[in-house]
PDB file of C-alpha atoms in Angstrom:
ATOM      1  CA  MET L  14      52.211  44.458 159.764  1.00 35.00           C
ATOM      2  CA  PHE L  15      54.804  42.011 161.124  1.00 41.00           C
ATOM      3  CA  ALA L  16      57.479  42.778 158.539  1.00 40.00           C
ATOM      4  CA  ASN L  17      59.720  44.767 160.860  1.00 54.00           C
ATOM      5  CA  ARG L  18      59.083  42.864 164.060  1.00 73.00           C
ATOM      6  CA  TYR L  19      61.420  40.483 165.806  1.00 90.00           C
ATOM      7  CA  THR L  20      60.520  36.810 165.290  1.00 96.00           C
ATOM      8  CA  ALA L  21      60.864  34.257 168.095  1.00 97.00           C
ATOM      9  CA  PHE L  22      60.244  30.523 167.787  1.00 98.00           C
ATOM     10  CA  ILE L  23      58.903  29.192 171.083  1.00 98.00           C
ATOM     11  CA  ASP L  24      59.831  25.664 172.202  1.00 97.00           C
ATOM     12  CA  ALA L  25      57.317  23.439 174.007  1.00 97.00           C
ATOM     13  CA  CYS L  26      59.184  23.586 177.323  1.00 96.00           C
ATOM     14  CA  SER L  27      58.609  27.350 177.402  1.00 97.00           C
ATOM     15  CA  LEU L  28      54.878  26.955 176.729  1.00 97.00           C
ATOM     16  CA  ALA L  29      54.092  24.081 179.111  1.00 96.00           C
ATOM     17  CA  GLY L  30      53.822  26.075 182.339  1.00 95.00           C
ATOM     18  CA  ALA L  31      50.764  28.323 182.560  1.00 93.00           C
ATOM     19  CA  LEU L  32      52.517  31.464 183.824  1.00 95.00           C
ATOM     20  CA  LYS L  33      55.386  31.395 181.325  1.00 97.00           C
ATOM     21  CA  ARG L  34      52.901  30.643 178.549  1.00 97.00           C
ATOM     22  CA  ASN L  35      50.635  33.519 179.615  1.00 95.00           C
ATOM     23  CA  LEU L  36      53.532  35.965 179.740  1.00 97.00           C
ATOM     24  CA  LEU L  37      54.875  34.942 176.328  1.00 97.00           C
ATOM     25  CA  LEU L  38      51.448  35.027 174.692  1.00 97.00           C
ATOM     26  CA  THR L  39      50.579  38.339 176.358  1.00 96.00           C
ATOM     27  CA  LEU L  40      53.771  39.976 175.067  1.00 96.00           C
ATOM     28  CA  ALA L  41      53.220  38.504 171.590  1.00 96.00           C
ATOM     29  CA  GLU L  42      49.627  39.732 171.627  1.00 94.00           C
ATOM     30  CA  GLY L  43      50.986  43.160 172.603  1.00 93.00           C
ATOM     31  CA  GLU L  44      53.102  43.006 169.427  1.00 92.00           C
ATOM     32  CA  PHE L  45      56.475  43.002 171.164  1.00 94.00           C
ATOM     33  CA  PHE L  46      57.552  40.134 168.900  1.00 95.00           C
ATOM     34  CA  ARG L  47      56.189  37.856 166.208  1.00 95.00           C
ATOM     35  CA  LEU L  48      55.476  34.431 167.700  1.00 96.00           C
ATOM     36  CA  ARG L  49      56.152  31.194 165.846  1.00 97.00           C
ATOM     37  CA  TRP L  50      55.755  27.487 166.688  1.00 97.00           C
ATOM     38  CA  SER L  51      55.070  24.258 164.822  1.00 97.00           C
ATOM     39  CA  SER L  52      52.379  21.586 165.027  1.00 96.00           C
ATOM     40  CA  ARG L  53      54.899  19.273 166.643  1.00 96.00           C
ATOM     41  CA  VAL L  54      55.768  21.890 169.280  1.00 97.00           C
ATOM     42  CA  LEU L  55      52.063  22.360 169.983  1.00 97.00           C
ATOM     43  CA  THR L  56      51.579  18.603 170.343  1.00 97.00           C
ATOM     44  CA  GLU L  57      54.501  18.427 172.773  1.00 96.00           C
ATOM     45  CA  THR L  58      53.058  21.437 174.633  1.00 97.00           C
ATOM     46  CA  GLU L  59      49.642  19.794 174.880  1.00 97.00           C
ATOM     47  CA  GLN L  60      51.208  16.597 176.247  1.00 97.00           C
ATOM     48  CA  ALA L  61      53.264  18.558 178.775  1.00 96.00           C
ATOM     49  CA  ILE L  62      50.239  20.561 179.955  1.00 96.00           C
ATOM     50  CA  GLN L  63      48.296  17.341 180.400  1.00 96.00           C
ATOM     51  CA  LYS L  64      51.134  15.813 182.432  1.00 96.00           C
ATOM     52  CA  ILE L  65      51.421  18.915 184.655  1.00 95.00           C
ATOM     53  CA  LEU L  66      47.664  18.869 185.297  1.00 95.00           C
ATOM     54  CA  LEU L  67      47.616  15.123 185.981  1.00 95.00           C
ATOM     55  CA  ASN L  68      50.396  15.593 188.532  1.00 94.00           C
ATOM     56  CA  LYS L  69      48.151  18.170 190.234  1.00 92.00           C
ATOM     57  CA  GLY L  70      45.297  15.646 190.369  1.00 92.00           C
ATOM     58  CA  VAL L  71      43.156  17.344 187.723  1.00 90.00           C
ATOM     59  CA  THR L  72      40.681  14.746 186.462  1.00 91.00           C
ATOM     60  CA  ASP L  73      39.946  16.379 183.096  1.00 94.00           C
ATOM     61  CA  ALA L  74      43.604  17.092 182.323  1.00 94.00           C
ATOM     62  CA  ALA L  75      43.428  15.831 178.735  1.00 95.00           C
ATOM     63  CA  ASP L  76      40.418  18.021 177.921  1.00 96.00           C
ATOM     64  CA  ARG L  77      42.024  21.072 179.490  1.00 95.00           C
ATOM     65  CA  ALA L  78      45.254  20.498 177.560  1.00 96.00           C
ATOM     66  CA  VAL L  79      43.325  20.210 174.291  1.00 96.00           C
ATOM     67  CA  ARG L  80      41.439  23.440 175.108  1.00 95.00           C
ATOM     68  CA  ALA L  81      44.680  25.257 175.972  1.00 95.00           C
ATOM     69  CA  ARG L  82      46.145  24.260 172.604  1.00 96.00           C
ATOM     70  CA  GLY L  83      42.958  25.304 170.833  1.00 96.00           C
ATOM     71  CA  PHE L  84      43.021  28.733 172.484  1.00 95.00           C
ATOM     72  CA  MET L  85      46.646  29.195 171.446  1.00 96.00           C
ATOM     73  CA  GLU L  86      45.955  28.202 167.846  1.00 96.00           C
ATOM     74  CA  GLU L  87      42.886  30.442 167.669  1.00 95.00           C
ATOM     75  CA  ALA L  88      44.630  33.465 169.181  1.00 94.00           C
ATOM     76  CA  PHE L  89      47.696  33.123 166.934  1.00 96.00           C
ATOM     77  CA  GLU L  90      46.362  31.732 163.672  1.00 94.00           C
ATOM     78  CA  ASP L  91      49.477  32.712 161.713  1.00 93.00           C
ATOM     79  CA  ALA L  92      52.023  31.405 164.230  1.00 96.00           C
ATOM     80  CA  CYS L  93      52.282  27.826 163.017  1.00 96.00           C
ATOM     81  CA  VAL L  94      55.095  26.941 160.626  1.00 95.00           C
ATOM     82  CA  ASP L  95      55.254  23.573 158.920  1.00 90.00           C
ATOM     83  CA  ASP L  96      56.963  22.118 155.848  1.00 91.00           C
ATOM     84  CA  TYR L  97      60.399  22.657 157.363  1.00 94.00           C
ATOM     85  CA  ASP L  98      61.871  19.242 156.460  1.00 91.00           C
ATOM     86  CA  GLU L  99      64.266  20.799 153.951  1.00 92.00           C
ATOM     87  CA  PHE L 100      65.999  22.543 156.879  1.00 92.00           C
ATOM     88  CA  LEU L 101      66.548  19.355 158.907  1.00 90.00           C
ATOM     89  CA  CYS L 102      69.867  18.716 157.139  1.00 87.00           C
ATOM     90  CA  ALA L 103      71.273  21.837 158.829  1.00 83.00           C
ATOM     91  CA  CYS L 104      70.251  20.527 162.248  1.00 87.00           C
ATOM     92  CA  THR L 105      71.959  17.144 162.453  1.00 86.00           C
ATOM     93  CA  SER L 106      74.752  18.168 164.832  1.00 88.00           C
ATOM     94  CA  LEU L 107      72.537  19.161 167.775  1.00 91.00           C
ATOM     95  CA  PRO L 108      73.292  17.286 171.022  1.00 90.00           C
ATOM     96  CA  ASP L 109      69.749  15.875 171.080  1.00 90.00           C
ATOM     97  CA  ALA L 110      68.497  14.749 167.672  1.00 89.00           C
ATOM     98  CA  ASN L 111      64.929  15.077 168.955  1.00 91.00           C
ATOM     99  CA  ASP L 112      65.381  18.872 168.939  1.00 93.00           C
ATOM    100  CA  ALA L 113      66.236  19.065 165.248  1.00 94.00           C
ATOM    101  CA  HIS L 114      62.614  19.847 164.375  1.00 95.00           C
ATOM    102  CA  VAL L 115      62.721  22.956 166.620  1.00 96.00           C
ATOM    103  CA  LEU L 116      65.792  24.401 164.919  1.00 96.00           C
ATOM    104  CA  ALA L 117      64.524  23.447 161.449  1.00 96.00           C
ATOM    105  CA  ALA L 118      61.175  25.147 162.017  1.00 96.00           C
ATOM    106  CA  ALA L 119      62.900  28.217 163.488  1.00 96.00           C
ATOM    107  CA  LEU L 120      65.136  28.448 160.425  1.00 96.00           C
ATOM    108  CA  LYS L 121      62.148  28.075 158.080  1.00 96.00           C
ATOM    109  CA  THR L 122      60.377  31.005 159.734  1.00 94.00           C
ATOM    110  CA  GLN L 123      63.599  33.070 159.874  1.00 94.00           C
ATOM    111  CA  ALA L 124      63.348  33.459 163.635  1.00 96.00           C
ATOM    112  CA  ALA L 125      66.079  35.450 165.343  1.00 96.00           C
ATOM    113  CA  THR L 126      65.662  33.523 168.602  1.00 97.00           C
ATOM    114  CA  ILE L 127      64.603  30.126 169.858  1.00 98.00           C
ATOM    115  CA  VAL L 128      62.985  30.566 173.272  1.00 98.00           C
ATOM    116  CA  THR L 129      63.713  27.404 175.248  1.00 97.00           C
ATOM    117  CA  ASP L 130      64.635  26.266 178.709  1.00 96.00           C
ATOM    118  CA  ASN L 131      66.803  23.505 177.222  1.00 93.00           C
ATOM    119  CA  LEU L 132      69.711  25.769 176.330  1.00 95.00           C
ATOM    120  CA  LYS L 133      72.276  22.973 176.503  1.00 95.00           C
ATOM    121  CA  ASP L 134      70.507  21.325 173.547  1.00 94.00           C
ATOM    122  CA  PHE L 135      71.033  24.403 171.360  1.00 96.00           C
ATOM    123  CA  PRO L 136      74.759  25.245 171.572  1.00 95.00           C
ATOM    124  CA  GLU L 137      75.910  28.657 170.451  1.00 95.00           C
ATOM    125  CA  THR L 138      78.611  27.045 168.286  1.00 94.00           C
ATOM    126  CA  ILE L 139      75.893  25.464 166.139  1.00 93.00           C
ATOM    127  CA  LEU L 140      73.376  28.323 166.178  1.00 95.00           C
ATOM    128  CA  THR L 141      75.650  31.330 165.560  1.00 94.00           C
ATOM    129  CA  PRO L 142      76.660  30.300 162.011  1.00 93.00           C
ATOM    130  CA  LEU L 143      72.939  29.890 161.279  1.00 93.00           C
ATOM    131  CA  ASN L 144      72.290  33.474 162.485  1.00 94.00           C
ATOM    132  CA  ILE L 145      69.996  32.396 165.311  1.00 96.00           C
ATOM    133  CA  GLU L 146      70.319  32.354 169.103  1.00 97.00           C
ATOM    134  CA  ALA L 147      68.745  30.389 171.932  1.00 97.00           C
ATOM    135  CA  ARG L 148      67.478  32.290 174.974  1.00 97.00           C
ATOM    136  CA  SER L 149      65.920  31.033 178.173  1.00 98.00           C
ATOM    137  CA  THR L 150      62.284  31.916 178.710  1.00 98.00           C
ATOM    138  CA  ASP L 151      63.257  34.147 181.631  1.00 98.00           C
ATOM    139  CA  ALA L 152      65.978  36.040 179.750  1.00 97.00           C
ATOM    140  CA  PHE L 153      63.749  36.457 176.690  1.00 97.00           C
ATOM    141  CA  ILE L 154      60.795  37.797 178.698  1.00 97.00           C
ATOM    142  CA  ALA L 155      63.033  40.137 180.727  1.00 97.00           C
ATOM    143  CA  ASP L 156      64.703  41.504 177.575  1.00 95.00           C
ATOM    144  CA  THR L 157      61.351  41.896 175.817  1.00 95.00           C
ATOM    145  CA  ILE L 158      59.885  43.837 178.743  1.00 96.00           C
ATOM    146  CA  SER L 159      62.952  46.089 178.808  1.00 94.00           C
ATOM    147  CA  LEU L 160      62.349  47.130 175.184  1.00 91.00           C
ATOM    148  CA  ASP L 161      59.359  49.245 176.201  1.00 93.00           C
ATOM    149  CA  LEU L 162      58.954  49.005 179.948  1.00 94.00           C
ATOM    150  CA  GLY L 163      55.865  51.182 180.302  1.00 94.00           C
ATOM    151  CA  ARG L 164      53.901  49.399 177.605  1.00 94.00           C
ATOM    152  CA  ALA L 165      55.065  45.969 178.809  1.00 95.00           C
ATOM    153  CA  VAL L 166      53.990  46.686 182.381  1.00 96.00           C
ATOM    154  CA  ALA L 167      50.584  47.758 181.051  1.00 96.00           C
ATOM    155  CA  VAL L 168      50.022  44.551 179.071  1.00 96.00           C
ATOM    156  CA  ILE L 169      51.210  42.393 181.991  1.00 96.00           C
ATOM    157  CA  ARG L 170      48.857  44.320 184.279  1.00 95.00           C
ATOM    158  CA  ASN L 171      45.993  43.493 181.907  1.00 95.00           C
ATOM    159  CA  MET L 172      47.067  39.839 181.982  1.00 95.00           C
ATOM    160  CA  ARG L 173      47.034  39.898 185.795  1.00 94.00           C
ATOM    161  CA  LEU L 174      43.569  41.469 185.876  1.00 93.00           C
ATOM    162  CA  ARG L 175      42.233  38.679 183.627  1.00 92.00           C
ATOM    163  CA  MET L 176      43.342  36.084 186.184  1.00 88.00           C
ATOM    164  CA  LYS L 177      40.233  35.080 188.103  1.00 83.00           C
ATOM    165  CA  ARG L 178      40.962  31.679 189.675  1.00 78.00           C
ATOM    166  CA  PRO L 179      42.560  32.843 191.812  1.00 85.00           C
ATOM    167  CA  GLU L 180      42.855  36.591 191.433  1.00 88.00           C
ATOM    168  CA  LYS L 181      46.412  37.825 191.998  1.00 90.00           C
ATOM    169  CA  THR L 182      47.821  40.973 193.511  1.00 93.00           C
ATOM    170  CA  PRO L 183      50.911  42.406 191.811  1.00 95.00           C
ATOM    171  CA  GLN L 184      53.034  41.133 194.716  1.00 95.00           C
ATOM    172  CA  ILE L 185      51.624  37.595 194.420  1.00 94.00           C
ATOM    173  CA  LEU L 186      52.204  37.653 190.656  1.00 95.00           C
ATOM    174  CA  LEU L 187      55.890  38.504 191.224  1.00 96.00           C
ATOM    175  CA  LEU L 188      56.166  35.740 193.848  1.00 95.00           C
ATOM    176  CA  ASP L 189      54.638  33.285 191.373  1.00 95.00           C
ATOM    177  CA  MET L 190      57.129  34.406 188.728  1.00 96.00           C
ATOM    178  CA  GLU L 191      60.018  33.835 191.145  1.00 96.00           C
ATOM    179  CA  ALA L 192      58.664  30.383 191.982  1.00 96.00           C
ATOM    180  CA  GLU L 193      58.658  29.589 188.259  1.00 95.00           C
ATOM    181  CA  GLY L 194      62.310  30.643 187.955  1.00 95.00           C
ATOM    182  CA  LEU L 195      61.603  33.966 186.243  1.00 97.00           C
ATOM    183  CA  THR L 196      64.122  35.833 188.388  1.00 97.00           C
ATOM    184  CA  GLU L 197      65.429  38.161 185.654  1.00 97.00           C
ATOM    185  CA  THR L 198      61.852  39.072 184.777  1.00 97.00           C
ATOM    186  CA  VAL L 199      61.051  39.827 188.416  1.00 97.00           C
ATOM    187  CA  ASP L 200      64.191  41.983 188.685  1.00 96.00           C
ATOM    188  CA  VAL L 201      62.955  44.087 185.752  1.00 96.00           C
ATOM    189  CA  LEU L 202      59.396  44.370 187.087  1.00 96.00           C
ATOM    190  CA  ARG L 203      60.011  44.777 190.824  1.00 94.00           C
ATOM    191  CA  ALA L 204      60.465  48.562 190.692  1.00 93.00           C
ATOM    192  CA  HIS L 205      57.124  48.817 188.858  1.00 93.00           C
ATOM    193  CA  VAL L 206      55.049  46.607 191.133  1.00 91.00           C
ATOM    194  CA  GLN L 207      52.618  49.442 191.929  1.00 91.00           C
ATOM    195  CA  SER L 208      51.778  49.719 188.219  1.00 91.00           C
ATOM    196  CA  LEU L 209      51.217  45.994 187.816  1.00 92.00           C
TER     197      LEU L 209
END
């Protein structure tokens, strides 16, 4: 079923924030792209979610972060790629050696794109010869929506309707996206706010 679909490896920084995570998972669930991550990325995501919640004064932050990871793993059982150590040798020239595991896992799963908000850590000069690109979360979501605007608006509308605490109007959802730095995404969706 996924054979002809675009594969994107999602970095932890793109999954940490609830709204970006919801948008990415909603579009993946809508089969706009095949989602991939690794156990290490999920661990980093869990830690980042916990930190975000602690900074908001949430007392059960650790439990909520564990549940968020569990929901992700359950919803996307086939997304996790491991055993990518053999690809680490191709990743030694990255500016931050701690990001080598992201590129190695992306190469193992033959992803076309690494979705990350740490673009400076994935230079084009290193990625292009490996036939992979790095895209910001905002640019990736905006481009994905543009592939099939009507269907994308429908799945994002369903995502919005599932939001219960608090419920969000389409206008509030766009304001929240802007606040999260998803300006390209908002530009694509603004003309369709009545359908959201």
